[in-house]
Amino acid sequence: MARTASDNPLDLPVQVRFTAAGTPLAVRYDGRIWAVAAEPVRWFTRADWWSTATRAPVGCGNLVSVEHWQVQVRLTSTSELRTFELRRDPLSEQWLLAAITDAGAVAA
């Protein structure tokens, strides 16, 4: 069953390899390397900073912008495309797999 954007996020830790320009090139998920096969889409949302108790030192940068990438990936040149939504919170270096939105995905 495919996941939809309204489902609860998966939030599974993944490793993302980027090009020199900062665009996702590949995602390591489920012990396999998924190559990005189409132009990724990037956007930002705002963290609900008002509901956290996290305090930050002055001058530490942007603490509210959550970075997102939607990438179409595949294991081999002949395998089906899968769409991954990746997310990184502003205080973290860890990328999370928030959703898989294709027919081959397993519902969480």
Short mmCIF file of N, CA and C in Angstrom, two decimals:
data_model
loop_
_atom_site.label_atom_id
_atom_site.label_comp_id
_atom_site.label_asym_id
_atom_site.label_seq_id
_atom_site.Cartn_x
_atom_site.Cartn_y
_atom_site.Cartn_z
N MET A 1 0.84 -1.18 0.00
CA MET A 1 0.00 0.00 0.00
C MET A 1 0.88 1.24 0.00
N ALA A 2 0.53 2.23 -0.75
CA ALA A 2 1.32 3.47 -0.83
C ALA A 2 1.00 4.38 0.34
N ARG A 3 2.02 5.09 0.77
CA ARG A 3 1.84 6.09 1.82
C ARG A 3 1.38 7.38 1.19
N THR A 4 0.67 8.18 1.96
CA THR A 4 0.28 9.50 1.49
C THR A 4 0.87 10.55 2.41
N ALA A 5 0.84 11.79 1.97
CA ALA A 5 1.42 12.87 2.77
C ALA A 5 0.70 13.04 4.10
N SER A 6 -0.55 12.59 4.20
CA SER A 6 -1.29 12.75 5.45
C SER A 6 -0.98 11.66 6.47
N ASP A 7 -0.32 10.59 6.05
CA ASP A 7 0.08 9.54 6.98
C ASP A 7 1.10 10.08 7.97
N ASN A 8 1.23 9.39 9.10
CA ASN A 8 2.29 9.75 10.04
C ASN A 8 3.64 9.54 9.37
N PRO A 9 4.57 10.46 9.60
CA PRO A 9 5.88 10.30 8.96
C PRO A 9 6.61 9.06 9.45
N LEU A 10 7.41 8.47 8.56
CA LEU A 10 8.23 7.31 8.93
C LEU A 10 9.33 7.72 9.90
N ASP A 11 10.02 8.83 9.58
CA ASP A 11 11.14 9.35 10.37
C ASP A 11 12.22 8.30 10.63
N LEU A 12 12.63 7.62 9.56
CA LEU A 12 13.70 6.63 9.64
C LEU A 12 15.03 7.29 9.27
N PRO A 13 16.07 7.14 10.08
CA PRO A 13 17.37 7.73 9.74
C PRO A 13 17.92 7.15 8.45
N VAL A 14 18.42 8.03 7.57
CA VAL A 14 19.04 7.62 6.31
C VAL A 14 20.30 8.45 6.11
N GLN A 15 21.17 7.96 5.24
CA GLN A 15 22.34 8.73 4.84
C GLN A 15 22.09 9.26 3.44
N VAL A 16 22.43 10.52 3.22
CA VAL A 16 22.22 11.15 1.92
C VAL A 16 23.56 11.63 1.39
N ARG A 17 23.87 11.28 0.15
CA ARG A 17 25.08 11.76 -0.51
C ARG A 17 24.66 12.89 -1.43
N PHE A 18 25.43 14.00 -1.39
CA PHE A 18 25.11 15.19 -2.16
C PHE A 18 26.17 15.46 -3.22
N THR A 19 25.76 16.16 -4.28
CA THR A 19 26.69 16.64 -5.28
C THR A 19 27.45 17.83 -4.69
N ALA A 20 28.48 18.30 -5.38
CA ALA A 20 29.22 19.47 -4.93
C ALA A 20 28.32 20.71 -4.85
N ALA A 21 27.26 20.74 -5.65
CA ALA A 21 26.32 21.86 -5.64
C ALA A 21 25.28 21.76 -4.53
N GLY A 22 25.27 20.64 -3.78
CA GLY A 22 24.34 20.49 -2.68
C GLY A 22 23.03 19.83 -3.01
N THR A 23 22.97 19.13 -4.13
CA THR A 23 21.76 18.41 -4.55
C THR A 23 21.91 16.93 -4.21
N PRO A 24 20.85 16.29 -3.68
CA PRO A 24 20.96 14.86 -3.37
C PRO A 24 21.33 14.03 -4.60
N LEU A 25 22.26 13.10 -4.39
CA LEU A 25 22.75 12.22 -5.45
C LEU A 25 22.32 10.77 -5.20
N ALA A 26 22.31 10.37 -3.92
CA ALA A 26 21.93 9.00 -3.55
C ALA A 26 21.50 8.96 -2.10
N VAL A 27 20.68 7.96 -1.77
CA VAL A 27 20.17 7.77 -0.41
C VAL A 27 20.47 6.34 0.01
N ARG A 28 21.07 6.17 1.18
CA ARG A 28 21.27 4.83 1.74
C ARG A 28 20.09 4.56 2.69
N TYR A 29 19.27 3.58 2.29
CA TYR A 29 18.09 3.21 3.06
C TYR A 29 17.90 1.71 3.00
N ASP A 30 17.57 1.12 4.10
CA ASP A 30 17.29 -0.32 4.16
C ASP A 30 18.49 -1.14 3.69
N GLY A 31 19.71 -0.64 3.98
CA GLY A 31 20.92 -1.36 3.63
C GLY A 31 21.30 -1.30 2.16
N ARG A 32 20.60 -0.49 1.38
CA ARG A 32 20.87 -0.39 -0.05
C ARG A 32 21.06 1.06 -0.47
N ILE A 33 21.74 1.26 -1.59
CA ILE A 33 21.96 2.59 -2.13
C ILE A 33 20.91 2.85 -3.21
N TRP A 34 20.13 3.89 -3.02
CA TRP A 34 19.10 4.29 -3.98
C TRP A 34 19.61 5.52 -4.72
N ALA A 35 19.84 5.42 -6.01
CA ALA A 35 20.34 6.53 -6.83
C ALA A 35 19.20 7.48 -7.19
N VAL A 36 19.45 8.77 -7.09
CA VAL A 36 18.46 9.77 -7.50
C VAL A 36 18.39 9.75 -9.02
N ALA A 37 17.16 9.60 -9.56
CA ALA A 37 16.97 9.38 -10.99
C ALA A 37 16.23 10.52 -11.69
N ALA A 38 15.86 11.57 -10.95
CA ALA A 38 15.17 12.71 -11.54
C ALA A 38 15.55 13.95 -10.74
N GLU A 39 15.24 15.11 -11.28
CA GLU A 39 15.58 16.36 -10.61
C GLU A 39 14.86 16.46 -9.25
N PRO A 40 15.60 16.56 -8.14
CA PRO A 40 14.97 16.65 -6.82
C PRO A 40 14.26 18.00 -6.61
N VAL A 41 13.30 17.99 -5.72
CA VAL A 41 12.56 19.20 -5.38
C VAL A 41 12.85 19.53 -3.92
N ARG A 42 13.21 20.79 -3.66
CA ARG A 42 13.58 21.22 -2.31
C ARG A 42 12.60 22.29 -1.82
N TRP A 43 12.27 22.21 -0.52
CA TRP A 43 11.45 23.25 0.10
C TRP A 43 11.75 23.28 1.59
N PHE A 44 11.25 24.30 2.24
CA PHE A 44 11.44 24.48 3.68
C PHE A 44 10.10 24.68 4.35
N THR A 45 9.98 24.17 5.58
CA THR A 45 8.84 24.46 6.43
C THR A 45 9.39 25.04 7.73
N ARG A 46 8.51 25.49 8.58
CA ARG A 46 8.93 26.05 9.86
C ARG A 46 8.65 25.07 10.99
N ALA A 47 9.63 24.90 11.86
CA ALA A 47 9.46 24.05 13.04
C ALA A 47 8.54 24.76 14.03
N ASP A 48 7.81 24.01 14.80
CA ASP A 48 6.93 24.60 15.81
C ASP A 48 7.75 24.93 17.07
N TRP A 49 8.59 25.94 16.93
CA TRP A 49 9.54 26.33 17.97
C TRP A 49 8.85 26.70 19.27
N TRP A 50 7.61 27.15 19.22
CA TRP A 50 6.89 27.59 20.40
C TRP A 50 6.50 26.43 21.31
N SER A 51 6.51 25.21 20.77
CA SER A 51 6.09 24.06 21.59
C SER A 51 7.28 23.25 22.10
N THR A 52 8.49 23.75 21.89
CA THR A 52 9.67 23.05 22.39
C THR A 52 10.30 23.84 23.52
N ALA A 53 11.07 23.15 24.32
CA ALA A 53 11.78 23.81 25.42
C ALA A 53 13.23 24.05 25.06
N THR A 54 13.57 23.85 23.79
CA THR A 54 14.95 23.98 23.34
C THR A 54 15.37 25.45 23.34
N ARG A 55 16.48 25.70 23.97
CA ARG A 55 17.05 27.06 23.96
C ARG A 55 18.33 27.00 23.15
N ALA A 56 18.62 28.10 22.50
CA ALA A 56 19.82 28.15 21.66
C ALA A 56 20.65 29.37 22.02
N PRO A 57 21.97 29.22 21.92
CA PRO A 57 22.84 30.37 22.18
C PRO A 57 22.69 31.43 21.09
N VAL A 58 22.97 32.65 21.45
CA VAL A 58 22.92 33.75 20.50
C VAL A 58 23.89 33.50 19.35
N GLY A 59 23.44 33.78 18.13
CA GLY A 59 24.30 33.66 16.97
C GLY A 59 24.47 32.26 16.41
N CYS A 60 23.63 31.31 16.82
CA CYS A 60 23.81 29.93 16.33
C CYS A 60 23.14 29.69 14.98
N GLY A 61 22.45 30.67 14.43
CA GLY A 61 21.88 30.51 13.10
C GLY A 61 20.38 30.26 13.10
N ASN A 62 19.88 29.75 11.98
CA ASN A 62 18.47 29.51 11.76
C ASN A 62 18.02 28.27 12.53
N LEU A 63 17.09 28.45 13.44
CA LEU A 63 16.63 27.33 14.26
C LEU A 63 15.21 26.89 13.95
N VAL A 64 14.59 27.47 12.94
CA VAL A 64 13.20 27.13 12.66
C VAL A 64 12.95 26.54 11.28
N SER A 65 13.90 26.63 10.36
CA SER A 65 13.68 26.14 9.00
C SER A 65 14.01 24.65 8.89
N VAL A 66 12.98 23.85 8.61
CA VAL A 66 13.13 22.42 8.39
C VAL A 66 13.32 22.21 6.89
N GLU A 67 14.42 21.56 6.51
CA GLU A 67 14.73 21.35 5.10
C GLU A 67 14.10 20.04 4.62
N HIS A 68 13.49 20.08 3.44
CA HIS A 68 12.86 18.91 2.84
C HIS A 68 13.37 18.73 1.42
N TRP A 69 13.50 17.48 1.00
CA TRP A 69 13.78 17.14 -0.40
C TRP A 69 12.83 16.03 -0.80
N GLN A 70 12.25 16.15 -1.98
CA GLN A 70 11.50 15.05 -2.58
C GLN A 70 12.37 14.53 -3.72
N VAL A 71 12.74 13.24 -3.64
CA VAL A 71 13.63 12.65 -4.63
C VAL A 71 13.00 11.39 -5.21
N GLN A 72 13.15 11.21 -6.51
CA GLN A 72 12.75 9.96 -7.14
C GLN A 72 14.01 9.13 -7.26
N VAL A 73 13.95 7.91 -6.74
CA VAL A 73 15.13 7.06 -6.65
C VAL A 73 14.84 5.68 -7.23
N ARG A 74 15.93 4.97 -7.55
CA ARG A 74 15.81 3.58 -8.00
C ARG A 74 17.09 2.84 -7.63
N LEU A 75 16.97 1.52 -7.52
CA LEU A 75 18.13 0.69 -7.17
C LEU A 75 19.02 0.43 -8.37
N THR A 76 18.42 0.17 -9.53
CA THR A 76 19.17 -0.10 -10.75
C THR A 76 18.55 0.72 -11.87
N SER A 77 19.20 0.75 -13.01
CA SER A 77 18.69 1.54 -14.14
C SER A 77 17.37 0.99 -14.69
N THR A 78 17.03 -0.25 -14.35
CA THR A 78 15.79 -0.84 -14.86
C THR A 78 14.72 -1.01 -13.79
N SER A 79 15.03 -0.70 -12.54
CA SER A 79 14.03 -0.87 -11.48
C SER A 79 13.04 0.29 -11.47
N GLU A 80 11.90 0.06 -10.84
CA GLU A 80 10.85 1.08 -10.77
C GLU A 80 11.30 2.26 -9.90
N LEU A 81 10.78 3.43 -10.24
CA LEU A 81 11.05 4.62 -9.43
C LEU A 81 10.26 4.57 -8.13
N ARG A 82 10.87 5.06 -7.09
CA ARG A 82 10.20 5.25 -5.82
C ARG A 82 10.42 6.71 -5.43
N THR A 83 9.46 7.30 -4.77
CA THR A 83 9.59 8.69 -4.34
C THR A 83 9.80 8.74 -2.84
N PHE A 84 10.93 9.32 -2.45
CA PHE A 84 11.26 9.48 -1.03
C PHE A 84 11.11 10.95 -0.66
N GLU A 85 10.53 11.20 0.50
CA GLU A 85 10.56 12.54 1.07
C GLU A 85 11.55 12.52 2.22
N LEU A 86 12.55 13.38 2.12
CA LEU A 86 13.61 13.47 3.13
C LEU A 86 13.40 14.75 3.93
N ARG A 87 13.80 14.70 5.21
CA ARG A 87 13.63 15.86 6.09
C ARG A 87 14.82 15.96 7.03
N ARG A 88 15.24 17.20 7.29
CA ARG A 88 16.31 17.44 8.27
C ARG A 88 15.91 18.62 9.13
N ASP A 89 15.85 18.38 10.43
CA ASP A 89 15.51 19.43 11.37
C ASP A 89 16.69 20.39 11.52
N PRO A 90 16.41 21.65 11.87
CA PRO A 90 17.47 22.66 11.89
C PRO A 90 18.60 22.40 12.89
N LEU A 91 18.35 21.71 13.97
CA LEU A 91 19.38 21.45 14.97
C LEU A 91 20.03 20.08 14.81
N SER A 92 19.79 19.43 13.68
CA SER A 92 20.29 18.08 13.48
C SER A 92 21.09 17.98 12.18
N GLU A 93 22.04 17.08 12.16
CA GLU A 93 22.77 16.75 10.94
C GLU A 93 22.17 15.49 10.30
N GLN A 94 21.27 14.81 11.01
CA GLN A 94 20.69 13.54 10.56
C GLN A 94 19.52 13.76 9.61
N TRP A 95 19.58 13.12 8.45
CA TRP A 95 18.46 13.13 7.52
C TRP A 95 17.50 12.02 7.91
N LEU A 96 16.20 12.29 7.75
CA LEU A 96 15.16 11.31 8.05
C LEU A 96 14.34 11.04 6.79
N LEU A 97 13.99 9.78 6.60
CA LEU A 97 13.06 9.42 5.53
C LEU A 97 11.66 9.60 6.10
N ALA A 98 10.99 10.66 5.64
CA ALA A 98 9.69 10.99 6.19
C ALA A 98 8.57 10.19 5.53
N ALA A 99 8.72 9.87 4.24
CA ALA A 99 7.64 9.14 3.54
C ALA A 99 8.18 8.48 2.28
N ILE A 100 7.51 7.41 1.90
CA ILE A 100 7.70 6.75 0.61
C ILE A 100 6.33 6.76 -0.04
N THR A 101 6.23 7.38 -1.21
CA THR A 101 4.90 7.59 -1.79
C THR A 101 4.73 6.93 -3.16
N ASP A 102 5.00 5.63 -3.20
CA ASP A 102 4.80 4.91 -4.45
C ASP A 102 4.07 3.60 -4.18
N ALA A 103 3.65 2.94 -5.24
CA ALA A 103 2.89 1.70 -5.11
C ALA A 103 3.71 0.57 -4.53
N GLY A 104 5.05 0.64 -4.61
CA GLY A 104 5.90 -0.42 -4.08
C GLY A 104 6.23 -0.26 -2.61
N ALA A 105 5.77 0.81 -2.00
CA ALA A 105 6.12 1.08 -0.62
C ALA A 105 5.32 0.21 0.33
N VAL A 106 5.92 -0.06 1.45
CA VAL A 106 5.24 -0.81 2.51
C VAL A 106 4.71 0.19 3.51
N ALA A 107 3.44 0.10 3.83
CA ALA A 107 2.84 1.02 4.80
C ALA A 107 3.41 0.77 6.18
N ALA A 108 3.64 1.85 6.90
CA ALA A 108 4.21 1.72 8.25
C ALA A 108 3.11 1.53 9.26
#
